Short mmCIF file of C-alpha atoms in Angstrom, two decimals:
data_model
loop_
_atom_site.label_atom_id
_atom_site.label_comp_id
_atom_site.label_asym_id
_atom_site.label_seq_id
_atom_site.Cartn_x
_atom_site.Cartn_y
_atom_site.Cartn_z
CA MET A 26 92.96 146.72 146.61
CA THR A 27 94.86 148.73 144.20
CA LYS A 28 96.02 146.73 141.41
CA THR A 29 99.75 146.04 142.17
CA ILE A 30 98.65 144.67 146.18
CA ARG A 31 95.96 141.76 144.89
CA THR A 32 99.06 140.38 142.76
CA ILE A 33 101.14 140.50 144.74
CA ALA A 34 97.89 138.71 147.40
CA ALA A 35 97.77 135.91 144.27
CA ALA A 36 101.83 135.67 143.86
CA CYS A 37 101.70 134.87 148.03
CA VAL A 38 98.58 132.58 147.63
CA CYS A 39 100.90 130.58 145.11
CA LEU A 40 104.19 130.70 147.47
CA SER A 41 102.20 129.50 150.52
CA PHE A 42 101.27 126.39 148.46
CA ILE A 43 104.17 125.20 147.61
CA LEU A 44 105.46 125.81 150.56
CA SER A 45 103.03 123.70 151.92
CA CYS A 46 103.69 121.06 149.43
CA ASN A 47 107.28 121.23 150.59
CA SER A 48 106.42 121.33 154.29
CA GLY A 49 106.91 117.60 156.13
CA ASN A 50 103.40 118.06 157.80
CA LYS A 51 102.08 118.45 153.76
CA GLU A 52 102.32 115.23 151.22
CA ASN A 53 104.57 117.34 148.04
CA MET A 54 103.11 118.11 145.00
CA ASP A 55 105.17 114.17 144.08
CA GLU A 56 102.49 112.35 146.17
CA LEU A 57 99.60 114.54 144.76
CA LEU A 58 100.08 114.62 141.73
CA LYS A 59 99.54 110.46 142.34
CA LYS A 60 96.03 111.07 143.14
CA SER A 61 93.18 111.72 140.18
CA LEU A 62 92.01 114.93 139.74
CA THR A 63 88.40 112.81 138.54
CA SER A 64 86.49 110.99 141.01
CA GLU A 65 83.97 107.79 140.33
CA GLU A 66 82.67 108.83 143.67
CA ALA A 67 81.30 111.67 142.29
CA ALA A 68 77.15 112.22 142.45
CA GLU A 69 75.89 111.63 139.32
CA ILE A 70 73.28 114.34 137.88
CA LYS A 71 69.37 112.85 138.24
CA GLN A 72 67.71 114.48 134.58
CA ASP A 73 63.96 113.73 135.84
CA GLN A 74 64.98 115.48 139.79
CA VAL A 75 62.80 118.59 141.03
CA LEU A 76 65.17 120.36 141.68
CA THR A 77 63.66 122.35 145.03
CA THR A 78 67.32 123.08 146.84
CA ILE A 79 70.08 124.55 144.84
CA ALA A 80 73.36 125.91 147.05
CA PHE A 81 75.97 128.05 145.91
CA GLY A 82 79.02 129.95 146.66
CA SER A 83 82.90 130.78 145.23
CA CYS A 84 86.15 132.50 146.78
CA ASN A 85 87.95 129.42 147.99
CA LYS A 86 91.12 129.22 148.61
CA GLN A 87 92.32 125.00 148.71
CA ASP A 88 94.78 125.38 151.35
CA ALA A 89 92.98 128.08 153.95
CA PRO A 90 90.82 126.47 156.70
CA GLN A 91 86.92 126.15 154.67
CA PRO A 92 84.24 125.81 157.27
CA LEU A 93 81.22 126.48 155.28
CA TRP A 94 81.36 122.76 153.88
CA GLU A 95 79.10 121.56 156.64
CA PRO A 96 76.52 124.24 157.22
CA ILE A 97 76.37 124.30 153.41
CA LEU A 98 75.02 119.88 153.86
CA ALA A 99 72.95 121.36 156.39
CA ASN A 100 70.36 122.96 153.72
CA LYS A 101 70.39 119.16 152.56
CA PRO A 102 70.64 120.89 148.40
CA ASP A 103 70.33 118.87 145.73
CA LEU A 104 72.58 120.45 144.16
CA TRP A 105 76.52 123.08 144.28
CA LEU A 106 77.16 125.20 141.58
CA TRP A 107 80.65 127.30 141.97
CA LEU A 108 80.73 130.57 140.46
CA GLY A 109 84.20 130.12 140.41
CA ASP A 110 87.38 130.82 142.56
CA ASN A 111 86.85 127.57 143.09
CA ILE A 112 91.02 127.69 143.17
CA TYR A 113 93.36 130.11 143.73
CA GLY A 114 96.11 129.40 141.53
CA ASP A 115 97.03 132.19 139.47
CA THR A 116 99.47 130.43 137.50
CA HIS A 117 100.77 129.38 133.60
CA ASP A 118 102.46 126.27 135.14
CA MET A 119 99.29 123.86 134.59
CA GLN A 120 101.30 120.76 137.01
CA GLU A 121 100.96 123.39 139.81
CA MET A 122 97.36 124.20 139.18
CA LYS A 123 96.74 120.43 138.88
CA ALA A 124 97.99 120.39 141.97
CA MET A 125 96.32 122.52 143.80
CA TYR A 126 92.89 121.17 141.95
CA LEU A 127 94.36 118.12 143.42
CA GLN A 128 94.60 120.12 147.12
CA GLN A 129 90.95 120.91 147.26
CA LYS A 130 89.48 117.37 145.86
CA TYR A 131 91.13 116.21 148.14
CA GLN A 132 90.11 118.73 151.35
CA THR A 133 87.82 116.28 153.43
CA ASP A 134 84.86 118.33 153.98
CA TYR A 135 84.54 119.23 150.31
CA GLN A 136 85.40 114.79 149.42
CA LYS A 137 82.05 114.52 151.43
CA LEU A 138 79.96 117.04 149.31
CA TYR A 139 80.29 116.20 145.98
CA LYS A 140 80.23 112.16 146.82
CA SER A 141 76.68 113.41 148.63
CA ILE A 142 75.22 115.87 145.45
CA PRO A 143 76.12 116.65 142.35
CA VAL A 144 78.32 119.44 141.48
CA LEU A 145 78.22 122.28 138.72
CA GLY A 146 80.63 125.31 137.93
CA ILE A 147 82.70 127.92 136.06
CA TRP A 148 85.30 129.31 136.31
CA ASP A 149 86.15 133.20 137.14
CA ASP A 150 89.86 134.39 137.50
CA HIS A 151 92.10 132.73 139.89
CA ASP A 152 91.51 128.97 138.38
CA TYR A 153 91.16 130.67 134.93
CA GLY A 154 95.45 131.20 135.57
CA ILE A 155 95.74 134.37 135.22
CA ASN A 156 93.96 137.97 138.08
CA ASP A 157 91.57 139.64 136.27
CA GLY A 158 92.18 137.64 132.96
CA GLY A 159 90.60 137.69 129.14
CA LYS A 160 91.12 136.64 126.25
CA ASN A 161 95.16 136.77 126.23
CA PHE A 162 95.72 133.79 128.63
CA SER A 163 98.40 131.83 127.46
CA LYS A 164 97.44 128.64 128.93
CA LYS A 165 93.51 128.76 128.47
CA ARG A 166 93.50 125.70 126.59
CA GLU A 167 94.99 123.11 129.14
CA SER A 168 92.97 125.62 132.46
CA GLN A 169 90.09 124.38 130.50
CA ASP A 170 90.94 120.68 130.39
CA LEU A 171 91.22 120.66 134.84
CA MET A 172 88.73 123.70 135.78
CA PHE A 173 86.58 120.43 133.63
CA ASP A 174 88.33 117.73 135.30
CA PHE A 175 87.84 118.80 138.36
CA LEU A 176 84.27 119.13 138.43
CA ASP A 177 84.30 115.26 137.10
CA ALA A 178 82.35 116.41 133.60
CA PRO A 179 82.09 113.51 131.24
CA GLN A 180 85.38 112.29 128.88
CA ASP A 181 82.74 112.35 126.48
CA LEU A 182 80.96 115.46 127.62
CA PRO A 183 80.72 118.21 123.48
CA GLU A 184 81.94 121.16 125.80
CA ARG A 185 85.84 118.84 126.26
CA LYS A 186 86.02 119.26 122.31
CA THR A 187 85.55 123.05 121.75
CA GLU A 188 86.35 126.92 122.72
CA GLY A 189 85.16 128.05 125.75
CA THR A 190 83.69 125.84 129.61
CA TYR A 191 80.26 127.37 128.29
CA GLN A 192 77.63 125.12 129.36
CA SER A 193 73.87 124.09 129.34
CA TYR A 194 71.95 121.69 131.93
CA THR A 195 67.88 121.30 131.91
CA ILE A 196 66.84 119.08 135.33
CA GLY A 197 63.93 118.67 135.91
CA PRO A 198 60.17 116.62 134.85
CA GLU A 199 57.77 118.80 132.11
CA GLY A 200 56.67 121.96 134.46
CA LYS A 201 58.84 122.21 136.91
CA GLN A 202 62.06 122.10 135.32
CA VAL A 203 65.63 123.72 136.01
CA LYS A 204 68.25 125.33 133.25
CA PHE A 205 71.50 126.07 134.28
CA ILE A 206 73.13 128.79 131.56
CA LEU A 207 77.03 128.69 133.17
CA LEU A 208 78.27 131.76 131.01
CA ASP A 209 82.36 131.55 130.34
CA THR A 210 83.02 135.17 131.10
CA ARG A 211 87.10 134.75 130.40
CA TYR A 212 88.32 132.56 127.99
CA PHE A 213 86.91 134.96 124.81
CA ARG A 214 86.15 138.42 127.12
CA ASP A 215 88.40 141.74 125.78
CA THR A 216 90.80 143.42 128.00
CA LEU A 217 89.79 146.09 130.33
CA THR A 218 90.23 149.91 129.94
CA ASP A 219 92.95 150.46 133.50
CA SER A 220 91.54 153.51 135.68
CA SER A 221 93.54 156.61 136.41
CA VAL A 222 91.04 157.10 139.52
CA PRO A 223 91.95 156.22 142.79
CA GLY A 224 90.16 153.54 144.62
CA LYS A 225 88.82 153.29 140.65
CA ARG A 226 90.50 149.72 138.91
CA TYR A 227 88.01 149.65 135.26
CA GLU A 228 87.45 152.27 133.33
CA VAL A 229 84.09 151.65 131.82
CA ASP A 230 84.47 150.42 127.44
CA PRO A 231 81.21 150.68 125.43
CA GLU A 232 83.18 148.42 122.34
CA GLY A 233 84.34 145.78 124.85
CA ASP A 234 82.39 142.63 124.58
CA MET A 235 82.35 139.90 127.11
CA LEU A 236 81.68 136.39 125.94
CA GLY A 237 82.47 135.62 121.99
CA GLU A 238 79.77 136.16 118.75
CA ALA A 239 80.00 131.92 119.25
CA GLN A 240 78.87 131.72 122.57
CA TRP A 241 76.34 135.01 122.39
CA GLN A 242 75.04 132.97 119.01
CA TRP A 243 74.94 129.66 121.69
CA LEU A 244 73.27 131.94 124.06
CA GLU A 245 70.52 133.25 122.47
CA ASN A 246 69.11 128.93 121.20
CA GLU A 247 69.73 128.23 125.00
CA LEU A 248 67.43 130.64 126.08
CA SER A 249 64.43 130.64 122.90
CA GLU A 250 65.19 127.20 122.50
CA SER A 251 64.52 126.46 126.52
CA THR A 252 61.15 124.44 127.57
CA ALA A 253 62.56 125.30 131.66
CA GLN A 254 60.43 127.26 133.74
CA LEU A 255 63.59 128.93 135.82
CA HIS A 256 67.07 129.96 134.31
CA ILE A 257 69.52 130.41 135.85
CA ILE A 258 72.72 132.26 134.83
CA ALA A 259 75.68 131.82 136.46
CA SER A 260 78.32 134.19 135.56
CA SER A 261 81.61 134.90 138.05
CA ILE A 262 81.20 137.95 137.82
CA GLN A 263 78.51 140.38 138.35
CA VAL A 264 76.00 141.39 135.93
CA ILE A 265 73.13 143.93 137.94
CA ALA A 266 75.46 146.01 139.76
CA GLU A 267 77.79 148.83 137.94
CA ASP A 268 79.39 150.90 140.95
CA HIS A 269 82.02 150.34 141.74
CA GLY A 270 85.42 150.42 139.74
CA PHE A 271 86.56 146.59 140.22
CA GLU A 272 85.58 143.85 138.31
CA LYS A 273 81.76 143.55 136.35
CA TRP A 274 79.81 143.42 133.47
CA ALA A 275 79.36 146.98 133.60
CA ASN A 276 82.28 147.35 132.43
CA PHE A 277 81.30 146.17 129.28
CA SER A 278 78.53 148.35 128.91
CA SER A 279 77.47 146.79 124.72
CA SER A 280 77.93 143.41 126.06
CA ARG A 281 75.54 144.04 129.47
CA GLU A 282 72.96 145.67 127.79
CA ARG A 283 72.71 142.99 124.85
CA LEU A 284 72.04 140.14 127.98
CA PHE A 285 69.45 141.98 129.01
CA GLN A 286 67.71 142.32 124.89
CA LEU A 287 68.51 139.05 125.52
CA ILE A 288 66.13 138.25 127.97
CA THR A 289 64.01 140.17 126.27
CA SER A 290 63.78 139.01 122.82
CA THR A 291 63.00 135.24 123.93
CA GLN A 292 60.72 136.03 126.75
CA ALA A 293 62.60 133.80 129.06
CA GLU A 294 60.63 132.72 131.94
CA GLY A 295 62.31 132.88 135.42
CA VAL A 296 65.99 134.68 134.96
CA ILE A 297 68.45 134.74 138.11
CA PHE A 298 70.97 135.91 138.09
CA LEU A 299 74.05 134.29 140.68
CA SER A 300 77.62 135.74 140.55
CA GLY A 301 80.55 135.63 142.47
CA ASP A 302 83.71 136.76 142.62
CA ARG A 303 83.59 139.95 145.22
CA HIS A 304 85.13 137.94 147.84
CA ILE A 305 81.40 140.02 150.22
CA GLY A 306 77.02 139.37 149.40
CA GLU A 307 75.01 140.94 147.95
CA ILE A 308 71.51 140.62 146.99
CA SER A 309 70.78 143.22 143.78
CA LYS A 310 67.89 143.75 141.17
CA ILE A 311 66.91 145.18 138.19
CA ASN A 312 63.47 146.55 136.29
CA ILE A 313 64.19 145.27 132.43
CA ALA A 314 62.37 146.38 129.60
CA GLY A 315 59.70 144.17 128.14
CA VAL A 316 60.52 141.54 131.23
CA PRO A 317 58.15 140.66 133.30
CA TYR A 318 59.31 140.51 136.28
CA PRO A 319 61.91 142.51 138.24
CA VAL A 320 66.04 140.44 137.21
CA TYR A 321 67.21 139.41 140.98
CA ASP A 322 71.34 139.19 140.44
CA ILE A 323 72.58 137.10 143.94
CA THR A 324 75.94 137.59 144.47
CA SER A 325 78.03 135.00 147.26
CA SER A 326 81.43 135.35 147.30
CA GLY A 327 83.90 134.71 149.78
CA LEU A 328 83.86 130.81 151.51
CA THR A 329 87.09 131.61 152.78
CA HIS A 330 87.77 134.78 152.50
CA ALA A 331 86.29 138.18 152.72
CA TYR A 332 86.26 142.01 152.00
CA GLU A 333 85.44 142.94 155.12
CA ALA A 334 86.25 146.63 155.04
CA ALA A 335 84.38 147.03 152.27
CA ASP A 336 81.53 149.72 152.27
CA GLU A 337 80.52 151.01 148.43
CA GLU A 338 77.40 151.83 146.83
CA ASN A 339 75.40 150.01 144.78
CA ARG A 340 72.16 151.36 143.24
CA HIS A 341 70.47 148.03 142.76
CA ARG A 342 70.95 146.41 145.94
CA GLU A 343 68.61 145.09 147.89
CA GLY A 344 69.34 144.96 151.80
CA GLU A 345 72.64 145.70 153.41
CA LEU A 346 75.77 144.15 151.65
CA VAL A 347 77.46 140.78 153.39
CA ALA A 348 81.78 141.13 154.24
CA THR A 349 82.57 137.63 156.49
CA LEU A 350 82.33 134.23 155.05
CA ASN A 351 79.26 133.56 152.44
CA PHE A 352 77.25 131.03 150.55
CA GLY A 353 74.13 131.09 148.63
CA VAL A 354 70.97 129.24 148.83
CA LEU A 355 68.22 129.50 146.26
CA LYS A 356 65.30 127.70 148.14
CA ILE A 357 62.27 126.82 145.46
CA LYS A 358 59.09 126.22 145.70
CA TRP A 359 56.89 125.43 142.02
CA GLU A 360 53.47 124.68 143.19
CA PRO A 361 50.65 126.77 143.25
CA ASN A 362 52.57 128.93 141.29
CA LEU A 363 56.93 129.10 140.92
CA GLN A 364 58.16 131.30 144.14
CA VAL A 365 61.90 131.16 144.68
CA THR A 366 63.45 132.33 148.15
CA ALA A 367 67.83 133.64 148.06
CA SER A 368 69.26 133.26 150.83
CA ILE A 369 73.09 134.50 151.82
CA ARG A 370 74.43 132.60 154.78
CA GLY A 371 76.91 132.15 156.76
CA LYS A 372 79.06 129.77 159.43
CA GLU A 373 75.82 128.86 161.58
CA ASN A 374 73.66 128.73 158.84
CA GLN A 375 72.59 131.87 159.76
CA VAL A 376 70.84 134.38 157.36
CA TYR A 377 72.20 137.03 156.32
CA GLN A 378 70.45 138.95 153.81
CA GLN A 379 66.96 137.24 151.95
CA ALA A 380 64.63 137.88 148.77
CA GLU A 381 62.38 136.32 147.77
CA LEU A 382 61.29 136.49 144.02
CA GLN A 383 58.19 136.39 142.08
CA PHE A 384 57.28 135.48 138.63
CA PRO A 385 54.24 135.53 137.13
#
């Protein structure tokens, strides 16, 4: 889709929400805003829990049918991880953004999930507030507060007081630890370079930066000081794919290479990337020099809508592209050796794509 078409589509989402709030069949915005965005019923993380099943997904329209929560819960996940575009806000009006988050928070089937299992997450552009947005979005600090409220983050969470939404969590007993490293690819990201090539939105900018220096230093510390056996790095946009012309880490080639070098230099064990954004599902794999195992990027998108006409090259893809509603699941086997089964699943919990990830 062209940038103009996507902008119009985003505006239509906002208009649809406003109209639904004013209709006789739904609560209006004033009534919705009387509700709390945080929930005392949200499930809490158990720091010593041995994780065996992690579910994840992205691209979720708060005013669209949401048929995947039931099959997601059927997998009995220990944790749910949002990968961004958790709502479609696209607004500078933070009251409107809050109302959209509230509409999602009180969605009946989603309530069943967050009351029964812990929820972690990051944002992407549409819940950040602006399509394909980066560091120049004027409402990014206010939007950050709403995102943390939606995720039921504790009020004393240190990340609430700093710029950017990047976070880390280590879960599990010694020897069976999973570290979640949740990156913020919006708050500090440089401006993208538009492309004049038909069908290609952005050009590669070798000098552009994705994370900002403070987040880079944080990431290096998180990897080098980690005691975990498995590192799940969540990025709202794809890390490994480099052939399509939309948002991806490869648009900032030096940032992508810096990320790979960090995995090598810190000798981080068991790194897996999870990503969303694209309205497709796929599994990508790359061999990074100095890393003794192949590194995968499991892309799961979207929960409520998909790019059904998708047909694009990805030299790193394993298996087939998934162009229908989907979510992702990681199944972790700790003994006798660490093994992770990554799958992309659909409305009947059917497996569309699957990969067995082995670690030394």
